[in-house]
GROMACS .gro file of C-alpha atoms in nm:
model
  150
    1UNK     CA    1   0.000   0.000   0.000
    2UNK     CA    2   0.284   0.221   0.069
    3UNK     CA    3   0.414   0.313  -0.255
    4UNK     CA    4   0.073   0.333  -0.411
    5UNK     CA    5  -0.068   0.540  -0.187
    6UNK     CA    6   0.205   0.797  -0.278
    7UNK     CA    7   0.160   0.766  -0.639
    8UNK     CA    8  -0.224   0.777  -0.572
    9UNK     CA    9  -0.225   1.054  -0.406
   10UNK     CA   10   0.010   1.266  -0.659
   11UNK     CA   11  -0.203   1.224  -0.931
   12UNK     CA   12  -0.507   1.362  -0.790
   13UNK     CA   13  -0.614   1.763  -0.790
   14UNK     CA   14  -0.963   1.892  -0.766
   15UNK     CA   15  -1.193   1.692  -0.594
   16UNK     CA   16  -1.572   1.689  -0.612
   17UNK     CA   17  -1.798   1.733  -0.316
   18UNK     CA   18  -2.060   1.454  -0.286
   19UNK     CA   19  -2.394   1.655  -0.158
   20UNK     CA   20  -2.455   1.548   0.237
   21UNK     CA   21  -2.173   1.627   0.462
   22UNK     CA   22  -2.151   1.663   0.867
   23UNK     CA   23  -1.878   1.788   1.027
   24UNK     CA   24  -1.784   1.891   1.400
   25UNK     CA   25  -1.798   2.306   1.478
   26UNK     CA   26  -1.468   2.230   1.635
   27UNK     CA   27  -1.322   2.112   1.292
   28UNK     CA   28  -1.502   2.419   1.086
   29UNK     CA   29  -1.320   2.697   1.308
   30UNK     CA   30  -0.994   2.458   1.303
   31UNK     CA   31  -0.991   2.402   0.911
   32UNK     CA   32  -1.096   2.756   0.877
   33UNK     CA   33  -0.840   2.863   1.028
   34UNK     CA   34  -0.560   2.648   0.893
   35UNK     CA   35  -0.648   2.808   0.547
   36UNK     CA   36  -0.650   3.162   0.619
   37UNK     CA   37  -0.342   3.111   0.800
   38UNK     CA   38  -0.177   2.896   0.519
   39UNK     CA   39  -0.325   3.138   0.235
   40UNK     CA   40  -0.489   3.435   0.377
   41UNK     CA   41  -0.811   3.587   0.234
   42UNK     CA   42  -0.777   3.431  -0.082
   43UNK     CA   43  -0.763   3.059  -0.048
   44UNK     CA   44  -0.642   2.924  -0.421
   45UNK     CA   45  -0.876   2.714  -0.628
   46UNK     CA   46  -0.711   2.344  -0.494
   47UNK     CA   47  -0.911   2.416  -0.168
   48UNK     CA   48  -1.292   2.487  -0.362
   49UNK     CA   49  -1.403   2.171  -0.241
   50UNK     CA   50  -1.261   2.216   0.075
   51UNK     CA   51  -1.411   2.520   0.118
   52UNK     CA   52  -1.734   2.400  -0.028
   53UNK     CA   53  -1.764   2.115   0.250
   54UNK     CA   54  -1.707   2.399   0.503
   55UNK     CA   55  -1.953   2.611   0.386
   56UNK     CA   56  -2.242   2.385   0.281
   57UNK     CA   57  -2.234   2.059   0.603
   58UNK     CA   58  -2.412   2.053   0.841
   59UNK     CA   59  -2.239   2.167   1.201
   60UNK     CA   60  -2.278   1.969   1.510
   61UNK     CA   61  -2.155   1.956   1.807
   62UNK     CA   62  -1.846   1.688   1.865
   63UNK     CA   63  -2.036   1.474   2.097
   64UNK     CA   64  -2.355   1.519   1.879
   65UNK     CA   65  -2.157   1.350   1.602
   66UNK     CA   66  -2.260   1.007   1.410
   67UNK     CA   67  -1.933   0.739   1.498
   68UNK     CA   68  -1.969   0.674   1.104
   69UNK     CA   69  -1.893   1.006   0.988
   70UNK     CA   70  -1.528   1.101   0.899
   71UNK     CA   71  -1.390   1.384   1.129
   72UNK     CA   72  -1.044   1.518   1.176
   73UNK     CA   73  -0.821   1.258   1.288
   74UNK     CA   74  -1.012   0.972   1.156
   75UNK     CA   75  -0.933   0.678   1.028
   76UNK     CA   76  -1.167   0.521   0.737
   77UNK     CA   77  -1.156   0.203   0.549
   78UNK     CA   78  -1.241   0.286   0.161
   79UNK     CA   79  -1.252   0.059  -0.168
   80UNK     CA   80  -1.105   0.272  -0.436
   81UNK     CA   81  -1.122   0.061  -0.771
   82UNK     CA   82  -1.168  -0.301  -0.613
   83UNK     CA   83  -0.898  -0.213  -0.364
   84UNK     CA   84  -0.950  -0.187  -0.012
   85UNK     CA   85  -0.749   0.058   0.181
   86UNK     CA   86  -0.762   0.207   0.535
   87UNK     CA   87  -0.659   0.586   0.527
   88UNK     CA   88  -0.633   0.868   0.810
   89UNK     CA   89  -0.782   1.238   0.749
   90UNK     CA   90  -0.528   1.453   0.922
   91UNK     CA   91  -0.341   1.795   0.894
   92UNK     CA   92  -0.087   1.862   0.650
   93UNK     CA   93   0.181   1.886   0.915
   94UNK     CA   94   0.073   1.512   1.030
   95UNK     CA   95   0.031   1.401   0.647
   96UNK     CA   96   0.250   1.068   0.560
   97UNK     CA   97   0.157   0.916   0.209
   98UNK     CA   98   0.380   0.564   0.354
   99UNK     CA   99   0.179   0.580   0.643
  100UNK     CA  100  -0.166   0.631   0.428
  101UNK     CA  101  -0.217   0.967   0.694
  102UNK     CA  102  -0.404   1.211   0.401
  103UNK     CA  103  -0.411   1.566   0.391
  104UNK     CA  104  -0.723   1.751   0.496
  105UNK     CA  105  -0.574   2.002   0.228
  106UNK     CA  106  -0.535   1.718  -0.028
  107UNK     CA  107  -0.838   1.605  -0.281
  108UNK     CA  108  -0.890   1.297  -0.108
  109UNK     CA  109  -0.869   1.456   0.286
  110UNK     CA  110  -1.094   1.732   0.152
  111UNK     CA  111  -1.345   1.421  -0.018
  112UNK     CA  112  -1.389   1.226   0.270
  113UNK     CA  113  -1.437   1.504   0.534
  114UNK     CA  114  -1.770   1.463   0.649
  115UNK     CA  115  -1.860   1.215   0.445
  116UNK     CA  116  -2.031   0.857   0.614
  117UNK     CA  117  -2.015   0.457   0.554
  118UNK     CA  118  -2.168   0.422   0.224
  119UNK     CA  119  -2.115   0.727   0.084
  120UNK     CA  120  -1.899   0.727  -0.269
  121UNK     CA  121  -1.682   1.039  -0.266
  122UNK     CA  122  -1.514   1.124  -0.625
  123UNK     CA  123  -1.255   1.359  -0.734
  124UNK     CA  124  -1.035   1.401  -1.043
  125UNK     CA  125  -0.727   1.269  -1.128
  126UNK     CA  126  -0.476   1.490  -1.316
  127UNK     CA  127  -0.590   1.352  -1.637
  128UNK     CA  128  -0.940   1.470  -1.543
  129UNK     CA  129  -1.059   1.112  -1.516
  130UNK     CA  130  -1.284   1.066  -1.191
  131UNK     CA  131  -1.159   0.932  -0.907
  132UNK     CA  132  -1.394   0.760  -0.678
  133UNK     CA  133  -1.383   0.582  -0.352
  134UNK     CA  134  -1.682   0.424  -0.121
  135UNK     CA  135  -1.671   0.422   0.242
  136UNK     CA  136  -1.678   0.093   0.390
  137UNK     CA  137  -1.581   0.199   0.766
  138UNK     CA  138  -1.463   0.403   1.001
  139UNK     CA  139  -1.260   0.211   1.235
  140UNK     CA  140  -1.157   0.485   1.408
  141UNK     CA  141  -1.314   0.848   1.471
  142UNK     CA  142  -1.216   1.044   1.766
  143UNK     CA  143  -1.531   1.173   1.926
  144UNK     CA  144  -1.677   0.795   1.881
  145UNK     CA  145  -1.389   0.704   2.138
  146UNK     CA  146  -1.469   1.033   2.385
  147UNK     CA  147  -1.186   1.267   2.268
  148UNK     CA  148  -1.382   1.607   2.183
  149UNK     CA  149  -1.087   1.828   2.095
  150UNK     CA  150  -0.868   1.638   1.881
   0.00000   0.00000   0.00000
């Protein structure tokens, strides 16, 4: 998985939002804040979907969160193409393609953000040709196992 997760993940760009997304408040003010600090007031077009999760989820509280929704700091079991794969949504500082930790700022972190077991998330490859993945699990979610301010 190692060595394909980094090639996977540098041929993707521009992902596209799937419609119903829930995220955490705490996560909004975080990732909203990561970007203005990493690009000030204008964020460049590799964050539109990003910003379009942001701006159209719904916001809950952490411990109002469904355990099968990906948060910050999850960790989600996905088939992309017949191949099953277990990925983390973290921070770019914490991002490690060998270690299959994703970018929130990447088109895969930004396409599984608030997305839920069952869901199929897509986003484009460099060629243009869609990418898509469906959520199988989420093994691991941090307000599911009582930490509200990860």
């Amino acid at each position: 998985m190692g060595g394909s997760m980094s090639a996977l993940e540098n041929v993707m760009t521009d992902p596209i939002a799937p419609t119903a997304r829930t995220i955490t408040d705490l996560d909004e003010v975080r990732l909203l804040n990561l970007l203005k600090r990493q690009f000030g007031a204008t964020p460049p077009p590799s964050t539109r979907a990003l910003l379009e999760v942001l701006d159209n989820a719904d916001v809950v509280a952490p411990q109002a969160i469904a355990p099968e929704v990906v948060t910050m700091g999850s960790q989600v079991a996905v088939d992309i193409g017949g191949r099953a794969q277990t990925l983390s949504v973290v921070y770019p500082e914490d991002a490690d393609a060998e270690a299959a930790r994703v970018s929130i700022l990447s088109p895969i972190g930004a396409a599984l953000l608030g997305a839920r077991v069952g869901d199929r998330v897509c986003w484009q490859g460099t060629g243009g040709a869609p990418i898509t993945a469906q959520i199988q699990a989420v093994p691991f979610q941090p307000e599911a196992a009582g930490d509200f301010i990860a």
